[in-house]
Amino acid sequence: MTLSSAPETADVVQRELRGNVLVVTIDHAPVNALNAAVRRGLIDAIEAADANASVRAVLIVGAGRNFIAGADIREFGKPAAPPSLPEVCNRIERCDKPVIAAIHGAALGGGLEVALGAHYRIAVDGAKLGLPEVQLGLLPGAGGTQRSARLIGAEAALSLMLSGRHVGAQEALRLGLVDRVGQTDDVFAEGLAYAHELIATHAAPRRTKNARGLADKEASATAIAAAREETQKKSRGLLSPLKIVDCVEAAMNRPFDEGLRFEREQFLECRESPQRAGLVHAFFAERETQKSPETRDAQPRALRSVGVIGGGTMGAGIAVALLDAGLKVTMIERDDASLERGRAHIEKVYDGLIAKGRMTQEAKARALQHFNGDTKYDALADADLVIEAVFEDMAVKKAVFAELDRVCKSGAVLATNTSYLDIDEIAASIARPQDVLGLHFFSPANIMKLLEVVVPARVSAEVVATGFELAKKLKKVAVRAGVCDGFIGNRMLAVYRAAADHLMEDGASPYQIDRAVRDFGFPMGPYQVIDLAGGDIGWAARKRRAATRDPNARYVRIGDELCERGWFGQKTKRGFYRYDDGARIGTPDAEVESIIDAERKRVGVTPRTFTDEQIVRRYLAAMINEGANIVHEGIAQRPLDVDATLMHGFGFPRYRGGPMHYADTVGLDKILADIREFAKDDPRFWRASPLIVDLVARGANFASLNRAA
Ligand code: 3HC
Ligand code: NAI
């Protein structure tokens, strides 16, 4: 046996004999994912080491910025190619020579499992270790559940695997996940020095499968029982978390090989599940949405100081998001009192975090050092970007943009956070339309991950690229949207809420609708959301649109009836639900049900009953159909942009991959048949999107459009 690799694996797994250490370098850009060639290369390298008497130790390192990011996610759903990852980890562990994993960057999932298969582990600063499989609907399937529990104990292993969190080098050392942390960040030199030290001290292979982390049976059993109880409560609807607990239990109760077999069965079940497909789709969708034509073609402008106009709900939340990202913020308000309120809003957000123990007083003071307020626009002369979040009124917005045009430096990016207004019209009202775009945040803006980057007709590519750059700085998921009433998210919301209203007037109670939607996986139903956000917001929008509404379209007045009574939801203690004594979870209200009944009578509807499944089918068909229209019109670039929007802005369950991915799993022909069936009652509302009709005729699905884009 020679030390050279087979040609097909040579590029991705390189071997080099450094004295008596065989250095095995995984070099598979971008993140050293473990595809079939890497797996084969690793086995070959260990075989070579065992067969060569001059090799006294093996050092595994990653080229580029990471050790190994895990299994190759792109291989899931395709036929499995040998060797399997468990075989690789087992072969590493069986090696007769000490194997050292030297970790920098990501050692995640299968990457950490490879390191756990090794006999010794060293990490350098900046390393990120974790078993995040749960976030992809999986569990560690290459011995990770069995080895991690044996190495660091049931409690710590469960906490890692159930949260999917990454730990740094120092925490990994404390947990016992690695043996030492390097003095420098030169992972190769640190790893090699460690290998030489192990050779010098005649260290033998030390196999993780023999580690004693589960020896205290009582402590392990207690940790497992606690994790199971917590998981049953928290991981509603998810397949893999409970299986992770089962695997750790197997690690405690069964011999290693049996535990491995059990783990593999559970892993394969998860890998074949629609949840895994949904979560992997979500993973790629949120990376794809960051790539717009403009980010490919243009460089973003510099972003250091940002102006925020308006210190209300959104302005304050946006200011916090910006401060959190280390940007300098200047807030402009109408007068001193409003400015004071704006600052108080910001402080309230920070105080909330302090009360929850997520922030310290010192950190708040540090953040606020970068905050300034003013009532004069001249304070924005140096701003690189200004985000306007004043009242939703075209005349007010145009007046603000006229001021910005007057004071802002040339090249400043001028953004509006409008929810519905025509951004082309705002842009056309000033002398520099090329600098105007929409940056549509969601409430609470410092928490919600979604940022719609709305692209008006005359904006320059650089400005759009700057919008995406801002999202990156704020750690938000940016989705490119075109200009229309409501962009992607709110336009869909209007339609699926209308479908819910129709269901309510036709006989379903708001409580049943909320429950059915929750059972599908949304954290809240539509009427709970209205009560939380305040029914008055939608009411004001409906009144604004009353004059232009199609008089023949169905209009459900129930929400208006509640608002006319001053029942706006939580803040008024009554909405669709009652919130007595400051309760945050509402209780059903018989009076609301009589109001609904009266409305049914008034419009001449004989109430019908709906099953929860029928409710969900209508609700989703409405959402999917409007999503298809949005793609068809080019407002969203691809179906996956719609998916990312609904998952990150509207609570669509991530494990279902967003409405368009979900539609593919149901079958577009079935969705179309549903829409045509519902159209028999209300043909004006239920008009099948031309895109769905076309895809069904071609036997294609939404995924084909994601691939083609
Ligand atoms: N497989 C295939 N491709 C992957 C990948 C993986 N495991 N991880 C990342 N990539 C791809 C991304 O899709 C992206 O591709 P693109 O450039 O074409 O868009 C590219 O690598 C770079 O990724 P990021 O943009 O995310 O780069 P960052 O530097 O921001 O983050 C990272 C790097 C922390 C490694 C992050 O990509 C990540 O968290 N990856 C997933 C890690 C993971 O979940 N691993 C577990 C996999 S499941 C498993 O191992 C099963 C096993 O137990 C059997
Ligand atoms: P808000 O009413 O809470 O705040 C608006 C603030 O703007 C007030 O503090 C007001 O004093 C200030 N203001 C008004 N005119 C001004 C002017 N000429 N100069 C400086 N300040 C001025 O409103 P909210 O909810 O923060 O909404 C702001 C914008 O964000 C609107 O366009 C809205 O459509 C949009 N939006 C709102 C969301 C929400 O959930 N509330 C979500 C996403 C966007």
XYZ file of N, CA, C and O in Angstrom, residues 134-137 236-239 273-283 285 515-523 612-613 616-617 619-620 623-624 639-640 642-644 646-647 651-666 702 706:
248
model
N -30.546 18.401 14.295
C -31.959 18.594 14.644
C -32.574 19.729 13.820
O -33.752 19.694 13.471
N -31.760 20.703 13.456
C -32.285 21.833 12.684
C -32.603 21.446 11.245
O -33.253 22.191 10.522
N -32.123 20.285 10.843
C -32.432 19.796 9.496
C -33.386 18.603 9.564
O -33.530 17.848 8.603
N -34.016 18.412 10.722
C -34.968 17.305 10.863
C -34.275 15.964 11.048
O -34.880 14.914 10.856
N -43.296 20.273 19.458
C -44.584 19.887 18.910
C -44.456 19.549 17.417
O -43.970 20.350 16.636
N -44.888 18.345 17.070
C -44.952 18.006 15.651
C -43.636 17.552 15.033
O -43.622 17.099 13.901
N -42.538 17.682 15.771
C -41.250 17.335 15.165
C -40.869 15.887 15.467
O -41.112 15.375 16.562
N -40.242 15.271 14.458
C -39.921 13.852 14.575
C -38.590 13.610 15.288
O -38.458 12.744 16.145
N -37.920 11.430 5.913
C -39.184 12.080 6.275
C -39.380 13.397 5.517
O -38.407 14.056 5.139
N -40.648 13.788 5.293
C -40.908 15.087 4.657
C -40.372 16.247 5.502
O -40.038 17.300 4.965
N -40.260 16.053 6.805
C -39.731 17.134 7.659
C -38.285 17.439 7.293
O -37.874 18.594 7.236
N -37.509 16.394 7.069
C -36.115 16.609 6.676
C -36.089 17.359 5.353
O -35.356 18.346 5.189
N -36.932 16.933 4.398
C -36.941 17.600 3.091
C -37.330 19.071 3.255
O -36.734 19.960 2.639
N -38.320 19.340 4.132
C -38.764 20.721 4.353
C -37.660 21.563 4.975
O -37.405 22.692 4.550
N -36.994 21.011 5.976
C -35.960 21.786 6.676
C -34.719 21.999 5.814
O -34.096 23.066 5.865
N -34.365 21.016 5.010
C -33.215 21.204 4.115
C -33.584 22.236 3.035
O -32.769 23.089 2.675
N -34.819 22.181 2.565
C -35.262 23.211 1.601
C -35.139 24.590 2.247
O -34.641 25.540 1.632
N -35.569 24.686 3.503
C -35.484 25.980 4.212
C -34.032 26.436 4.305
O -33.715 27.604 4.068
N -33.125 25.518 4.614
C -31.691 25.839 4.738
C -31.172 26.446 3.435
O -30.545 27.507 3.435
N -33.029 27.597 0.881
C -33.823 28.764 0.459
C -33.281 30.022 1.113
O -33.089 31.048 0.458
N -57.161 27.066 15.981
C -56.638 25.767 16.428
C -56.136 24.942 15.239
O -55.061 24.348 15.265
N -56.941 24.931 14.159
C -56.555 24.130 12.989
C -55.226 24.633 12.422
O -54.354 23.846 12.050
N -55.073 25.958 12.381
C -53.857 26.550 11.828
C -52.662 26.248 12.748
O -51.566 25.944 12.294
N -52.906 26.308 14.055
C -51.834 25.967 15.009
C -51.441 24.498 14.873
O -50.271 24.151 14.881
N -52.462 23.655 14.740
C -52.154 22.223 14.633
C -51.364 21.923 13.363
O -50.611 20.952 13.304
N -51.526 22.754 12.350
C -50.721 22.585 11.133
C -49.255 22.914 11.416
O -48.356 22.438 10.726
N -49.035 23.759 12.446
C -47.653 24.067 12.815
C -47.335 25.543 12.984
O -46.224 25.897 13.378
N -48.288 26.431 12.648
C -48.046 27.858 12.907
C -48.048 28.090 14.417
O -48.817 27.454 15.132
N -47.230 29.027 14.907
C -47.257 29.269 16.355
C -48.569 29.889 16.816
O -48.970 29.707 17.961
N -61.240 20.433 10.743
C -59.973 21.174 10.805
C -59.207 21.007 9.486
O -58.580 21.933 8.989
N -59.289 19.808 8.927
C -58.557 19.553 7.680
C -59.106 20.420 6.540
O -58.346 20.969 5.742
N -57.766 23.937 6.955
C -56.361 24.088 6.560
C -56.228 24.042 5.038
O -55.440 24.781 4.442
N -57.014 23.199 4.403
C -56.908 23.107 2.936
C -57.260 24.421 2.259
O -56.594 24.865 1.327
N -57.258 27.465 3.685
C -56.307 28.498 4.136
C -55.026 28.399 3.311
O -54.515 29.393 2.793
N -54.531 27.180 3.138
C -53.271 27.004 2.406
C -53.453 27.166 0.914
O -52.581 27.712 0.225
N -53.218 30.748 0.223
C -51.840 31.221 0.383
C -50.995 30.803 -0.826
O -50.277 31.606 -1.423
N -51.108 29.558 -1.202
C -50.286 29.015 -2.293
C -50.660 29.693 -3.617
O -49.799 30.072 -4.414
N -40.215 30.571 -6.376
C -41.057 30.089 -5.276
C -40.311 30.077 -3.938
O -40.895 30.352 -2.895
N -39.012 29.794 -3.971
C -38.303 29.704 -2.692
C -38.250 31.055 -1.974
O -38.114 31.109 -0.748
N -40.755 33.104 -1.860
C -42.044 33.127 -1.158
C -41.933 32.277 0.109
O -42.377 32.676 1.192
N -41.312 31.125 -0.026
C -41.160 30.236 1.140
C -40.395 30.927 2.266
O -40.816 30.914 3.423
N -39.261 31.541 1.918
C -38.450 32.187 2.960
C -39.249 33.317 3.610
O -39.178 33.521 4.825
N -42.548 33.600 4.023
C -43.586 33.108 4.932
C -42.994 32.449 6.181
O -43.532 32.567 7.270
N -41.845 31.803 6.023
C -41.233 31.150 7.191
C -40.649 32.167 8.162
O -40.761 32.011 9.365
N -44.459 33.033 10.389
C -44.614 31.855 11.256
C -44.939 30.561 10.533
O -45.358 29.594 11.174
N -44.784 30.533 9.212
C -45.041 29.263 8.522
C -44.075 28.213 9.071
O -42.880 28.454 9.170
N -44.598 27.014 9.440
C -43.704 26.031 10.070
C -42.540 25.647 9.161
O -42.732 25.224 8.028
N -41.357 25.837 9.706
C -40.131 25.610 8.949
C -40.016 24.161 8.464
O -39.557 23.898 7.371
N -40.493 23.248 9.290
C -40.338 21.843 8.895
C -41.246 21.470 7.725
O -41.144 20.382 7.178
N -42.120 22.403 7.342
C -42.912 22.144 6.129
C -42.345 22.905 4.932
O -42.892 22.872 3.844
N -41.267 23.645 5.169
C -40.503 24.210 4.059
C -41.107 25.414 3.360
O -40.625 25.803 2.307
N -42.185 25.996 3.921
C -42.817 27.137 3.248
C -43.968 26.654 2.370
O -44.032 25.472 2.008
N -44.891 27.566 2.009
C -46.110 27.145 1.302
C -45.866 26.515 -0.072
O -46.580 25.600 -0.466
N -44.850 27.009 -0.787
C -44.655 26.497 -2.145
C -44.026 25.097 -2.111
O -44.412 24.209 -2.872
N -43.078 24.919 -1.198
C -42.501 23.585 -1.035
C -43.594 22.619 -0.563
O -43.706 21.491 -1.056
N -44.405 23.100 0.374
C -45.493 22.256 0.885
C -46.444 21.862 -0.256
O -46.872 20.716 -0.366
N -46.742 22.835 -1.123
C -47.647 22.556 -2.248
C -47.083 21.434 -3.125
O -47.818 20.549 -3.565
N -45.787 21.465 -3.335
C -45.160 20.391 -4.122
C -45.330 19.040 -3.436
O -45.518 18.022 -4.104
N -45.220 19.031 -2.099
C -45.338 17.738 -1.411
C -46.776 17.216 -1.481
O -46.993 16.012 -1.524
N -47.747 18.140 -1.491
C -49.145 17.707 -1.608
C -49.418 17.269 -3.050
O -50.149 16.311 -3.313
N -43.222 23.557 -8.400
C -42.545 24.821 -8.049
C -41.034 24.612 -7.970
O -40.261 25.497 -8.314
N -37.361 26.798 -9.015
C -36.211 27.158 -8.164
C -34.919 26.736 -8.842
O -33.929 27.462 -8.828
